Coordinates of C-alpha atoms and ligand atoms in Angstrom, one line a residue:
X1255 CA 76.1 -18.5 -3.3
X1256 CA 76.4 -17.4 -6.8
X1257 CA 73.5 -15.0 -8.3
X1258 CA 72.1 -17.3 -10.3
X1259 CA 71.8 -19.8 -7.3
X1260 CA 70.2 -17.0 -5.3
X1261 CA 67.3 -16.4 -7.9
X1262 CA 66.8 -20.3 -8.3
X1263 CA 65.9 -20.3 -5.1
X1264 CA 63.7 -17.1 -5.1
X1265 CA 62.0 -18.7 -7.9
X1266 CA 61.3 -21.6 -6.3
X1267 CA 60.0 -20.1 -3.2
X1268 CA 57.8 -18.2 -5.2
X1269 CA 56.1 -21.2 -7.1
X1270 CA 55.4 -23.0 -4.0
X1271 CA 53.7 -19.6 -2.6
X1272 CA 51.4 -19.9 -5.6
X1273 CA 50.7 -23.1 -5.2
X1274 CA 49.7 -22.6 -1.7
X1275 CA 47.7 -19.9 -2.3
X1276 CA 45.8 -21.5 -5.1
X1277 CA 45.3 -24.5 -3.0
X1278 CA 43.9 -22.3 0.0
X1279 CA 41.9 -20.6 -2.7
X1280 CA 40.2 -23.6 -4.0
X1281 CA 39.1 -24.9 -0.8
X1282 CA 37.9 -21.5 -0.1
X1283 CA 35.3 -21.9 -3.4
X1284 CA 35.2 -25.7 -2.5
X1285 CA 33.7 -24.7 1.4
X1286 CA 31.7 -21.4 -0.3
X1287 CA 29.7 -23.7 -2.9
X1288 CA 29.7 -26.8 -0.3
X1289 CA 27.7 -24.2 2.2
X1290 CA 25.7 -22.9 -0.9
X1291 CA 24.1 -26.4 -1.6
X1292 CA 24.0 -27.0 1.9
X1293 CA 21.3 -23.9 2.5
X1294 CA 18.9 -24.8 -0.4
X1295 CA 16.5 -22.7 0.4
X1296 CA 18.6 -19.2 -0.2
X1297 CA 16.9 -18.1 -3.4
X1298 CA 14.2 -15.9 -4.5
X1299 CA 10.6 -18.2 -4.8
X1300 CA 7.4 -17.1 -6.6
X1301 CA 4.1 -18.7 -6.6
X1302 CA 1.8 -17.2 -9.8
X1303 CA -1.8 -17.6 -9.2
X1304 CA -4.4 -17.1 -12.4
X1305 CA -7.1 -14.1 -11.9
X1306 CA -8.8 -15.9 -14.6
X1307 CA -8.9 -12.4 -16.7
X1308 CA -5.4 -12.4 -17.9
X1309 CA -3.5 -11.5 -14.6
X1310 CA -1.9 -13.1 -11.8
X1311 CA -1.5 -12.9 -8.2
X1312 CA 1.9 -13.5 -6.7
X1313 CA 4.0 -14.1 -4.1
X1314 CA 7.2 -13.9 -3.4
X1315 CA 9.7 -15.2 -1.1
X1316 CA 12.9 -13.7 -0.8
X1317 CA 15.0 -16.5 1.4
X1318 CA 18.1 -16.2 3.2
X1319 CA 19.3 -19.9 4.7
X1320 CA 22.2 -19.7 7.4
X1321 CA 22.1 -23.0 9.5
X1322 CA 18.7 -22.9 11.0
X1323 CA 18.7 -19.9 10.7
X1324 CA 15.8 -18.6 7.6
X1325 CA 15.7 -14.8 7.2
X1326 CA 14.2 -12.7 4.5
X1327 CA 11.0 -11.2 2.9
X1328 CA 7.6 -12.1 1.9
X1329 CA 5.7 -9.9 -0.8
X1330 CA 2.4 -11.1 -1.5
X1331 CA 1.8 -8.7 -3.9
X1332 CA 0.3 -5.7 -1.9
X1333 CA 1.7 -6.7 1.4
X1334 CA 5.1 -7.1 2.0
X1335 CA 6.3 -9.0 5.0
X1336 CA 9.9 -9.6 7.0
X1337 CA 10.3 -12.8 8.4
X1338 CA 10.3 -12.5 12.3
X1339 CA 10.6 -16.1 13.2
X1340 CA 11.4 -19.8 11.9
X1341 CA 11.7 -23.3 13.4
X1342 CA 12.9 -26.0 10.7
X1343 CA 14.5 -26.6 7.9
X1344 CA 14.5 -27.8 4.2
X1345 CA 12.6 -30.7 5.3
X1346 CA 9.7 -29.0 6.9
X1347 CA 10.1 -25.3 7.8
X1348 CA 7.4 -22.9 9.8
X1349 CA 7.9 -19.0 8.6
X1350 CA 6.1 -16.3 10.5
X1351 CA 6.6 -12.7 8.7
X1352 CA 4.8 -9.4 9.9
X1353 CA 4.1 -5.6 8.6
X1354 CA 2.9 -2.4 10.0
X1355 CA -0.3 -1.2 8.5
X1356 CA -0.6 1.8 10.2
X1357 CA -1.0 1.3 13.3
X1358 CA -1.9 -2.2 13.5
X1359 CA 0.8 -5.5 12.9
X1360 CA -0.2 -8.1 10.1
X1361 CA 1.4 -11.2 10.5
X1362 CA 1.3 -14.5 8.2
X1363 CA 2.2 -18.0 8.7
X1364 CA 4.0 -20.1 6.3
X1365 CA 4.8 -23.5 6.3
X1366 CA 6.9 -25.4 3.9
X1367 CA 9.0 -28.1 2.8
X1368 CA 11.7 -28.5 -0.1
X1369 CA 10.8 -30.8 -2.7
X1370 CA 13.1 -31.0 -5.7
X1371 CA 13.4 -28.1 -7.2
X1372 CA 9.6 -26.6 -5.8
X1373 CA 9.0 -25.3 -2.7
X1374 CA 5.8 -26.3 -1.3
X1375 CA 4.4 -24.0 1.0
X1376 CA 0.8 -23.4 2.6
X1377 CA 0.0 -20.1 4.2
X1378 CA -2.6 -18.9 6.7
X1379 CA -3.2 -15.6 8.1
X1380 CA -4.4 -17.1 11.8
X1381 CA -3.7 -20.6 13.3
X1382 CA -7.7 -21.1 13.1
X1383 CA -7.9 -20.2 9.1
X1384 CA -7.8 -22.9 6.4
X1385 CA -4.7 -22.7 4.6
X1386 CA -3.9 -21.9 1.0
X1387 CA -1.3 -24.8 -0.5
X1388 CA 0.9 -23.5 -3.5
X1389 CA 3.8 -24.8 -5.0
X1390 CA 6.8 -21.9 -5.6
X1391 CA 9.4 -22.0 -7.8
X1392 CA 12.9 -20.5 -8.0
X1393 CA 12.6 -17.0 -9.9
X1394 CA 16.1 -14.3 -10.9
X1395 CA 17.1 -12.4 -7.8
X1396 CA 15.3 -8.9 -7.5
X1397 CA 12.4 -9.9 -9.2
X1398 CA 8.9 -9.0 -7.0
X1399 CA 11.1 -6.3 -5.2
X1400 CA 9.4 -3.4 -4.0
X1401 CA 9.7 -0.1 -6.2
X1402 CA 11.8 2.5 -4.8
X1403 CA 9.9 5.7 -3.2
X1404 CA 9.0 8.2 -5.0
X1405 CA 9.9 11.6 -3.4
X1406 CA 6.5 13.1 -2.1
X1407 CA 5.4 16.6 -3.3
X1408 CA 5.2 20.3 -0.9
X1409 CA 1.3 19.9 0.5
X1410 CA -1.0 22.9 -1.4
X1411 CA -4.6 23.2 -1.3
X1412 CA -5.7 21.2 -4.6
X1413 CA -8.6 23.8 -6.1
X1414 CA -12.1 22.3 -5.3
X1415 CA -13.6 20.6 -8.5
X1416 CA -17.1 22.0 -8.3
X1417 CA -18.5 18.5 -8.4
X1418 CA -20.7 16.3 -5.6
X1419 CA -22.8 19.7 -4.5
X1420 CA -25.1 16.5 -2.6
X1421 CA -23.8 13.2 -1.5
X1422 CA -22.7 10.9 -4.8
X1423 CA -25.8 8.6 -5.4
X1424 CA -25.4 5.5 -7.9
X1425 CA -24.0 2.0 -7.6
X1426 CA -20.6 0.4 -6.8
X1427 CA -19.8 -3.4 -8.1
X1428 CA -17.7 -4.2 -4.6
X1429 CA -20.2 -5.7 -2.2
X1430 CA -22.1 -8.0 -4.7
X1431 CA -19.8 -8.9 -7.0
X1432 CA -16.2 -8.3 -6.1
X1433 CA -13.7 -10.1 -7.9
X1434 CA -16.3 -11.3 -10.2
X1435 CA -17.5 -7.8 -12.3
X1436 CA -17.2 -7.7 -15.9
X1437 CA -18.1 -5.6 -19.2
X1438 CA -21.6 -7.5 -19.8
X1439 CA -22.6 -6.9 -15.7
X1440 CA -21.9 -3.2 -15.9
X1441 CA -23.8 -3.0 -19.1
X1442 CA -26.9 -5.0 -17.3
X1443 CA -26.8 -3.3 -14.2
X1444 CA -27.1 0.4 -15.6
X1445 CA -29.5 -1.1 -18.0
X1446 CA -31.6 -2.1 -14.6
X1447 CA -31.2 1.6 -13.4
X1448 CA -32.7 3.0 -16.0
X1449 CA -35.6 0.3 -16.3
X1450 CA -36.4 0.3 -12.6
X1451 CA -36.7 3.8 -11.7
X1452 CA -33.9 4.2 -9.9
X1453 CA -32.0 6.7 -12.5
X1454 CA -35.1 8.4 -12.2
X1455 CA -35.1 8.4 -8.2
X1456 CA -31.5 10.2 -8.4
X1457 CA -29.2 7.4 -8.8
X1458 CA -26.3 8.5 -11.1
X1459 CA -23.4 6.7 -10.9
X1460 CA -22.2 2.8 -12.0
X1461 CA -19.0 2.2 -10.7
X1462 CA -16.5 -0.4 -11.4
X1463 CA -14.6 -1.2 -8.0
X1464 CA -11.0 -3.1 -8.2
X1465 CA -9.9 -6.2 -10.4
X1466 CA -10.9 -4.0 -14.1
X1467 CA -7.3 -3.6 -14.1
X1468 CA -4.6 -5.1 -16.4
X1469 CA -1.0 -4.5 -17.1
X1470 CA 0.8 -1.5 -18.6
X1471 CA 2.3 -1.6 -22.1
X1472 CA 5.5 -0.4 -23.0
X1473 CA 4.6 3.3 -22.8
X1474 CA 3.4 2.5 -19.5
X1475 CA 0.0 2.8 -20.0
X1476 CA -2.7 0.7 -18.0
X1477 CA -4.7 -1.3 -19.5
X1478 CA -7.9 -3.7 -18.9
X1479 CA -8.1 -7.2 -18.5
X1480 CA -9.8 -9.4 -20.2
X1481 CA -13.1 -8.8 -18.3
X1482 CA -13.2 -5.9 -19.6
X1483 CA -12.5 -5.9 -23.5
X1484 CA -12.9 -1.7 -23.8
X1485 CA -13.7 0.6 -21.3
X1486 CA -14.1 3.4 -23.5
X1487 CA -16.9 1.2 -25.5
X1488 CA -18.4 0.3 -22.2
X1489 CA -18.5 4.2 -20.9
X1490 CA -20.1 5.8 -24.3
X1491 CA -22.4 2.7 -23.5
X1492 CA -23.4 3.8 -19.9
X1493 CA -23.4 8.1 -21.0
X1494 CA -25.9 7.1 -23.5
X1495 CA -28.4 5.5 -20.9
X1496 CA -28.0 9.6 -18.9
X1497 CA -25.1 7.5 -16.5
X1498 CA -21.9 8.4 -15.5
X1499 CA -19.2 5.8 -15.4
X1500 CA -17.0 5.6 -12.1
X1501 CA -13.4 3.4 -11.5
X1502 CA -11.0 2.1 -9.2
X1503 CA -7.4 2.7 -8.8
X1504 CA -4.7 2.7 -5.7
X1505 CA -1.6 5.3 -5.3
X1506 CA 0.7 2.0 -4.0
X1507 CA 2.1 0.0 -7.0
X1508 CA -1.0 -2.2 -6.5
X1509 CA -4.8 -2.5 -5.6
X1510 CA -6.0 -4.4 -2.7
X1511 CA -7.0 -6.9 -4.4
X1512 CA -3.4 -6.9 -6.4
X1513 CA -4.1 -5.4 -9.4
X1514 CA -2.1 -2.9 -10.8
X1515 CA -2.2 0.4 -9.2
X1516 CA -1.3 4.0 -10.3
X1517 CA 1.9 4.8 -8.6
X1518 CA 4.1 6.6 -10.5
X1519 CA 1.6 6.7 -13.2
X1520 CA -1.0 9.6 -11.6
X1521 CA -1.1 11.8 -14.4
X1522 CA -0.8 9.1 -17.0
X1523 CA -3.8 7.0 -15.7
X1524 CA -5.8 10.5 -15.2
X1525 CA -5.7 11.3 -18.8
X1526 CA -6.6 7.4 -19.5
X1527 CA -9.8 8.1 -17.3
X1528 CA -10.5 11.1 -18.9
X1529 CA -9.8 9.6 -22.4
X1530 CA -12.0 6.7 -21.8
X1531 CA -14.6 9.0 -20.1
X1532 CA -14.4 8.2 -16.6
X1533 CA -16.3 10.3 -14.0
X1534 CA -15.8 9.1 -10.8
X1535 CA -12.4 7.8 -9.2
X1536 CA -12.5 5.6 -5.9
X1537 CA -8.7 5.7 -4.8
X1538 CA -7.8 3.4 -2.1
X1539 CA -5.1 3.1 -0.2
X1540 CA -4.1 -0.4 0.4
X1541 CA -1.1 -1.2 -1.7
X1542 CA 0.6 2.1 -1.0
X1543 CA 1.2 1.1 2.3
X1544 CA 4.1 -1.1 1.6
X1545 CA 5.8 2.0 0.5
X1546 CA 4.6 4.8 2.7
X1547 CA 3.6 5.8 6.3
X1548 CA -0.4 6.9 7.0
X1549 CA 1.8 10.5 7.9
X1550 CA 2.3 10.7 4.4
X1551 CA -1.1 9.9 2.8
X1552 CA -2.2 13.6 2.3
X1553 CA 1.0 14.0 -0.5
X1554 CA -0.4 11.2 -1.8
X1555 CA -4.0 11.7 -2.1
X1556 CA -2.9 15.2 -3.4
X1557 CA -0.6 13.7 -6.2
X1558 CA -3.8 12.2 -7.9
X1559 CA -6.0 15.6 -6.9
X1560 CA -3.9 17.5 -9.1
X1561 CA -3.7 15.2 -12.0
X1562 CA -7.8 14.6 -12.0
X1563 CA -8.0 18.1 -12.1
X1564 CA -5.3 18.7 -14.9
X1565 CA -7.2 16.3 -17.4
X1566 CA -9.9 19.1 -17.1
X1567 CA -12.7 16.5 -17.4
X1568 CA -15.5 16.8 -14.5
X1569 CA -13.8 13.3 -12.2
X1570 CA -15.4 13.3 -8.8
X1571 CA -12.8 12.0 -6.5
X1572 CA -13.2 9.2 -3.5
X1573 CA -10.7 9.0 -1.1
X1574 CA -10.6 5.7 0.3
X1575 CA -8.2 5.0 3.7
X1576 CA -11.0 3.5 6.2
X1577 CA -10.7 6.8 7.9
X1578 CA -7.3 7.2 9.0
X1579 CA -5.0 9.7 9.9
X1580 CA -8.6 11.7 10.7
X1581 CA -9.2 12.1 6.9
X1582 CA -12.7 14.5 6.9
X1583 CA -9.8 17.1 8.3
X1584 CA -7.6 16.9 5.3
X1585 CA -10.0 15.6 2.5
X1586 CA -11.1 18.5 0.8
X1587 CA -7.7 19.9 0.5
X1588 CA -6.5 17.0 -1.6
X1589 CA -9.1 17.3 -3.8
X1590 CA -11.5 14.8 -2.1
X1591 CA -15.5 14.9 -2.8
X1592 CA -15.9 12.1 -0.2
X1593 CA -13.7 10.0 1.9
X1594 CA -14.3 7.0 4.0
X1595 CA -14.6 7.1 7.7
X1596 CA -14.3 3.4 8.0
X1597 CA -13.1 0.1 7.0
X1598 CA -15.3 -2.1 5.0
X1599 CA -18.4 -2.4 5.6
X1600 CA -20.5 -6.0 6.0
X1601 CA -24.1 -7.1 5.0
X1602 CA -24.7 -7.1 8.8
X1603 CA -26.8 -5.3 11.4
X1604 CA -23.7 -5.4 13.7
X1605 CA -21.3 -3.9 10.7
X1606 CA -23.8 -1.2 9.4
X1607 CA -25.0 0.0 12.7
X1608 CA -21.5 0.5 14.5
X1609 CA -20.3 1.8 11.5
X1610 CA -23.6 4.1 11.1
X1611 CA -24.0 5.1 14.9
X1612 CA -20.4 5.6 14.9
X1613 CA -20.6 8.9 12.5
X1614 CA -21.6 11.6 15.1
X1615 CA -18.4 13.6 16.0
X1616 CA -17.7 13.5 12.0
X1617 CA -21.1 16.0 11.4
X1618 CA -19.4 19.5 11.1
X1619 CA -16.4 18.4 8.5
X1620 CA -19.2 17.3 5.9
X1621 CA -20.4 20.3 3.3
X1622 CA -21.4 20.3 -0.4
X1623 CA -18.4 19.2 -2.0
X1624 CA -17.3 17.1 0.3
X1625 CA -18.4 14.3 2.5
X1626 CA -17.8 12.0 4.7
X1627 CA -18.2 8.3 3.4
X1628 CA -19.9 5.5 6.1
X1629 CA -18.9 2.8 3.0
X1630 CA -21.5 1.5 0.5
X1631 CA -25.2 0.3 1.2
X1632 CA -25.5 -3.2 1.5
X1633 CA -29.4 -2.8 1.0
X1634 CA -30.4 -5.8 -0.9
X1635 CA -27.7 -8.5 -0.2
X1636 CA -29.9 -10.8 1.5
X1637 CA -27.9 -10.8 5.4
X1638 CA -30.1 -8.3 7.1
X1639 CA -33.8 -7.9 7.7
X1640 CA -36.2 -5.1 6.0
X1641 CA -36.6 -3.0 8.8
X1642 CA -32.5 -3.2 9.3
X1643 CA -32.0 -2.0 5.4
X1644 CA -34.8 0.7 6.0
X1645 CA -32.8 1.6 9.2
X1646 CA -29.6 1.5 7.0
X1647 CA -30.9 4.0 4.5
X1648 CA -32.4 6.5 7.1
X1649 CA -29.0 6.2 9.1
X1650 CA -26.9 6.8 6.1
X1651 CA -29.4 9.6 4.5
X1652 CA -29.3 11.6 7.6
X1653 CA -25.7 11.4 7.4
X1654 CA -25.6 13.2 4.4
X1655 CA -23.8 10.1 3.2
X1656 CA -23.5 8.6 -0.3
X1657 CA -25.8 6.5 -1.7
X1658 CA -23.9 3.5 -3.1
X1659 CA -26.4 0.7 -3.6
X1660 CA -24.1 -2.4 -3.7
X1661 CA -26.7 -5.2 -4.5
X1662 CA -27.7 -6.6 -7.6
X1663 CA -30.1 -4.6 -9.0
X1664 CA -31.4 -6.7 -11.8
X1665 CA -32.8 -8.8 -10.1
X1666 CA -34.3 -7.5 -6.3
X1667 CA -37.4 -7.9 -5.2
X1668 CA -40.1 -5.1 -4.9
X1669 CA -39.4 -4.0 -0.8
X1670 CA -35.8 -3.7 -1.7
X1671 CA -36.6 -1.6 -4.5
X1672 CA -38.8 0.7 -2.6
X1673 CA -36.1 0.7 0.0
X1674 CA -33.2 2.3 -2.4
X1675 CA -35.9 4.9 -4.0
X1676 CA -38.0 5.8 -1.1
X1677 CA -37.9 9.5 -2.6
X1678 CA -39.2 10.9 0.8
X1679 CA -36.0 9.6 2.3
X1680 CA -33.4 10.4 -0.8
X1681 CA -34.3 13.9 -0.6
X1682 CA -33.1 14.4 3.3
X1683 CA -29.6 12.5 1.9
X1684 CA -29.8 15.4 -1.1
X1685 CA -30.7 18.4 1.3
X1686 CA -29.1 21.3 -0.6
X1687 CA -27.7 23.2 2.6
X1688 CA -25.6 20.1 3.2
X1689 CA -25.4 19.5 7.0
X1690 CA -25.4 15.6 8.5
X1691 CA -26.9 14.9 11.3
X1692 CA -26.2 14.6 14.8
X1693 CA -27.1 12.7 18.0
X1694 CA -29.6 14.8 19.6
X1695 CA -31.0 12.2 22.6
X1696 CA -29.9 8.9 23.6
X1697 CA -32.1 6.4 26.2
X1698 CA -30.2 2.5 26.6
X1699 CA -30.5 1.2 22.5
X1700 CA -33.0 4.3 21.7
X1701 CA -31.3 7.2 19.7
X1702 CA -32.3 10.2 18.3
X1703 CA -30.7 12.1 15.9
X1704 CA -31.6 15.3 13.8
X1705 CA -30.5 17.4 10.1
X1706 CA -31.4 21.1 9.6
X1707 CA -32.8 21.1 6.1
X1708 CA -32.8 23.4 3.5
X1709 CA -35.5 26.2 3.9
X1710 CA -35.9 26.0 7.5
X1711 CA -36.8 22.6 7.7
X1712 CA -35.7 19.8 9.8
X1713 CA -35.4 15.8 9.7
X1714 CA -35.7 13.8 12.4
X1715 CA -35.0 10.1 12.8
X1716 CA -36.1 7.7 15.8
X1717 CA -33.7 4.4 15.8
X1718 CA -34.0 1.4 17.9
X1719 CA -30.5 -0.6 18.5
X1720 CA -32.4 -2.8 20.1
X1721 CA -33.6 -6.2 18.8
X1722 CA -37.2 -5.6 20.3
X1723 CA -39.8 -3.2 20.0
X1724 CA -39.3 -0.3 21.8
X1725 CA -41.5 2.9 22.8
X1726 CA -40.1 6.2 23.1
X1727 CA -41.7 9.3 24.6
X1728 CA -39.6 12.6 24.0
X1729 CA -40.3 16.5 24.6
X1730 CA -39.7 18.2 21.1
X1731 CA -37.9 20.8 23.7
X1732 CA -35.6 18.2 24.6
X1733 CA -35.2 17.7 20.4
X1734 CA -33.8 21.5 20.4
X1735 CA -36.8 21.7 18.3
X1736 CA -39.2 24.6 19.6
X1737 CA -43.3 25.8 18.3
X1738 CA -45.6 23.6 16.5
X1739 CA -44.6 22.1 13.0
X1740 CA -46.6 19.6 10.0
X1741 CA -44.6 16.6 10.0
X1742 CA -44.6 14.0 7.6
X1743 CA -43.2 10.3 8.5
X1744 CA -41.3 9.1 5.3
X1745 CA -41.6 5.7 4.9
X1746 CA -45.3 5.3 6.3
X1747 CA -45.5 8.6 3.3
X1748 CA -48.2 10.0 5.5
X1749 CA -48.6 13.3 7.3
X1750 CA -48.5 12.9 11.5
X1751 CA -50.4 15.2 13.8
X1752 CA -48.9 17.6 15.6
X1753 CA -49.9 16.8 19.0
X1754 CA -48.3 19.2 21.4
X1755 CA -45.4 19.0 23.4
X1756 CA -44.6 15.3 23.5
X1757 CA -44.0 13.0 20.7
X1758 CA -44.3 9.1 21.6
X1759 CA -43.3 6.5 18.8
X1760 CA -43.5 3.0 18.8
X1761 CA -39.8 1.6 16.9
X1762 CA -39.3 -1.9 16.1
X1763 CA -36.3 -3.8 16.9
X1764 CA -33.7 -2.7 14.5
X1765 CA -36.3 -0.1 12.9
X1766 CA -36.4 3.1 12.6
X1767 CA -38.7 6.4 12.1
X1768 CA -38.0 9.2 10.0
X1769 CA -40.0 12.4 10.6
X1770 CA -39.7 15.7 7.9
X1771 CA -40.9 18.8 9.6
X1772 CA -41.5 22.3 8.4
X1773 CA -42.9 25.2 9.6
Ligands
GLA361 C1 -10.8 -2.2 0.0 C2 -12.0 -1.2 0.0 C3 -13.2 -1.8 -0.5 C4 -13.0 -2.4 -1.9 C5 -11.8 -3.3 -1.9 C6 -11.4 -3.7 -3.3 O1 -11.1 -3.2 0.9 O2 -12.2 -0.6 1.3 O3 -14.3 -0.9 -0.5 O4 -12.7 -1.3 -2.8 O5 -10.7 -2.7 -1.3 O6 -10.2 -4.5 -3.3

C-alpha cells in the first residue's frame, strides 16, 4: 500500500468516527431534552400573595421530577420545608414537606396538578384544615433561596441599658389587630391613652407589632409599607402626647408574619429606630429559625443587644422566643429588658391561666431590668368573663409581668377600663424591689401565691381555677406570713380586718382576691 493509500484510509476512518460520535451525541441531547419535557414539573414555582400594603407573601417551590419520583423544597417565606413524601404526578400530585422548629416537626401538605404553564396547588397544614388554593408560576432558578448564614459572634455580656427599672406598661397592636394596624390606629389609640386615663395610670408604651414592615432600598435600608406612610411623623406624633413609640422586628431574614426581618441588617435597622425615634424593640424569633438552631439564639439576640445599645438612644429591648432554650437564664446578658416565657397567648381562660399559673419556677430570674414576659393582656377582647380579666391582671401583676394591654382601647366599656387602671393593683406589678411572686399554698383548683413588696410590705393573691365558687380558709403561718398586719383588698379598694390567725375568703369561679399588707 502506497502512503497516500494508507492516509486515505486513515482519513476515512476518521470521518466515520465523527460521524458516529456526533450521531451518539445527538441522541444523547435528543434522550436528555426528551426526559426534560417528560418531568414537567422540575422547575422553580412561586405563588405571590398581596398584603394589601404594598408587600407580598410568597411561596416557593423548588421541584425536582424523576419518574414518580418529586423531591425538593418548599419556602413559604419564613418556613422552609423539604419534601418527605409524594404519591402522583403531573396530573394530580400530593407533596408532604417537614422542618424542625426547635424541637418540634412542622409538616405541610400540598396538593397539585399541572395545568398549562400554572401549577395549581392547595395547601393545608393538617388533613382537618381548610385549604388555601393558589395558582404558581414558573420563576428563574435560585430565586426565594434561603440567605447563606451569617457567621455568629464570641458570646460577651451586652452592658445593661438602664431601662425597664419596673415591668414595661403600655399597649401592643398584636392581639386586637394583627395584620390589620396602621398609621391612623396608632395615632387613635395613644390618642385614647391619653384621654382615658390610662397614660395617667402608668401606661407608657404604644407599640407597633409585625406587618409595619416594607422592603429595603438599594442601600439596604428598611422601609415602611404603605400602612404606614412615615414612621418618624407618626413617632414625633406619639412623644408629643408624653408616649413612647415601640416596634417589631425578627433576627431571621423575615418576621413571622413574612415581613421583612433584620438579618444582616442589625445595626443598620438600629440606627433607623433610633432615627425615627423608636423606644421599644420586640425581636422575635420566628423567621430565623430557617437559618439557625435554638443553641444558637443567644449570638443572635446579642447581635441586636449591641447594636440597640450602639445607636446610644434609650431602646428597651424584648426578646421574644416563646421561652426557649430557658431564656430568663440568658436574657439579660444579651441585652434583654424582658423576654417571653411562652408561646402566644389566646383571649381564653384556658390560654391565660396555664400560661399564668405556669410562671412559678421562673420567680428568682426576674429583677429590675429584666423580666420575664407571660405574653400580652388580652383584657378587653371580648372571649373571657370579668372576673377571668380581673384574675388575668392580678396573675400577671403579681408576676411582676408587663402590662401590655392588647384590646382596643378607644372604644371599651367602663369595667374593662377599671380593669387595666385599677391603680391598687398596677402598683404591686410596679413594686420598686422587683420580686414576682410565688406559689405559696395550693388546695385542688385553690392557689395562693405571694410578692414581698417594697418597704416591708407584702401582696397576696387568692385564685380560684375552678369554675365555681370556692371558700378557702388558710393560717397566715401557713402563708410564711407571721404577726398582725392592715390589709387592704384591691379591687373591693377597701381596708379588711385583721382577724387573727386564720384568713377565710370566699373566691368566685375563675376570680380572684388580691390582699396588700403592711405592717
Ligand atoms: C409571634 C409572636 C406574637 C406576634 C406575632 C406577629 O407569634 O409571638 O406575639 O408578635 O409573632 O407575627
Amino acid at each position: 500500500m502506497n502512503t497516500k493509500c494508507k492516509y486515505g484510509y486513515l482519513l476515512r476512518f476518521l470521518v466515520t468516527l465523527i460521524i458516529a460520535m456526533a450521531v451518539v451525541a445527538t441522541r444523547i441531547v435528543v434522550l436528555v431534552t426528551a426526559q426534560q419535557t417528560a418531568e414537567p414539573l422540575t422547575g422553580n414555582w412561586v405563588v405571590r400573595t398581596s398584603n394589601n400594603d404594598g408587600t407580598f407573601r410568597t411561596t416557593y417551590l423548588n421541584l425536582t421530577q424523576e419518574g414518580s419520583r418529586i423531591t425538593g423544597t418548599i419556602r413559604v417565606t419564613q418556613f422552609f420545608y423539604h419534601i418527605t413524601e409524594n404519591t402522583g404526578g403531573p396530573d394530580g400530585f400530593t407533596l408532604t414537606a417537614s422542618m424542625m422548629d426547635g424541637k418540634s416537626e412542622r409538616k405541610v401538605q400540598y396538593e397539585g396538578k399541572l395545568g398549562g404553564d400554572e401549577l395549581h396547588v392547595s395547601t393545608r397544614r393538617r388533613p382537618t384544615d381548610n385549604p388555601t388554593q393558589m395558582v404558581a408560576v414558573r420563576a428563574p432558578a435560585g430565586e426565594g433561596a434561603l440567605p447563606a448564614r451569617n457567621p455568629l459572634p464570641a458570646l460577651h455580656k451586652v452592658p445593661d441599658n438602664g431601662l425597664a427599672r419596673t415591668p414595661p406598661m403600655g399597649w401592643n397592636s398584636w392581639n386586637k389587630f394583627a395584620g390589620r394596624v396602621d398609621d391612623p390606629t396608632v395615632r387613635s389609640i395613644a390618642d385614647a391613652m391619653v384621654s382615658n386615663g390610662m397614660k395617667d395610670a402608668g401606661y407608657l408604651y404604644i407599640n407597633i407589632d409585625d406587618t409595619w414592615e416594607g422592603s429595603r432600598d438599594a442601600q439596604g435600608n428598611i422601609q415602611t409599607n404603605k400602612k404606614f406612610p412615615d414612621m418618624k411623623a407618626l413617632a414625633d406624633y406619639v412623644h408629643s402626647k408624653g408616649l413612647k413609640l415601640g416596634i417589631y422586628s425578627s433576627p431571621g431574614p423575615n418576621t413571622c408574619a413574612g415581613y421583612e426581618g433584620s438579618y444582616g441588617h442589625e445595626d443598620q435597622d438600629a440606627r433607623t429606630y433610633a432615627a425615627w425615634g423608636i423606644d421599644y424593640l420586640k425581636y422575635d424569633w420566628c423567621g430565623a429559625r430557617t437559618l439557625y438552631t435554638d443553641e444558637e439564639m443567644p449570638a443572635l439576640y446579642q447581635i441586636m443587644g449591641d447594636s440597640l445599645l450602639k445607636t446610644k438612644r434609650p431602646i428597651v429591648y424584648s426578646l421574644c422566643q416563646y421561652g426557649r432554650l430557658d431564656v430568663w437564664k440568658w436574657g439579660a446578658d444579651v441585652g434583654g429588658n424582658l423576654w417571653r416565657t411562652t408561646g402566644d397567648i389566646r383571649d381564653a381562660w384556658d390560654s391565660m391561666s396555664r400560661i399564668g399559673f405556669n410562671q412559678n419556677e421562673l420567680a428568682d430570674w426576674a429583677k429590675p431590668g429584666h423580666w420575664n414576659d407571660p405574653d400580652m393582656l388580652e383584657i378587653g377582647n371580648g372571649s373571657m368573663t370579668e372576673t377571668e380579666y380581673k384574675t388575668h391582671m392580678s396573675l400577671w401583676s403579681m408576676l411582676a409581668a408587663p402590662l401590655l394591654a392588647g384590646n382596643d382601647l378607644r372604644s371599651m366599656n367602663p369595667e374593662i377600663l377599671s380593669i387595666l387602671t385599677n391603680r391598687e393593683v398596677i402598683a404591686i406589678d410596679q413594686d420598686k424591689l422587683g420580686k414576682q411572686a410565688k406559689r405559696v399554698w395550693q388546695s385542688h383548683d385553690q392557689e395562693i401565691w405571694t410578692r414581698p413588696l417594697a418597704g416591708g410590705a407584702q401582696a397576696v393573691a387568692f385564685f380560684n381555677r375552678a369554675p365555681d365558687t370556692a371558700n378557702v380558709t388558710v393560717k397566715w403561718t401557713d402563708l410564711g406570713i407571721d404577726g398582725k398586719w392592715k390589709a387592704r383588698d384591691l379591687w373591693l379598694h377597701q381596708d379588711v380586718e385583721w382577724a387573727g390567725p386564720e384568713y377565710s375568703v370566699t373566691i368566685p369561679g375563675h376570680g380572684a382576691v388580691m390582699l396588700r399588707l403592711r405592717r
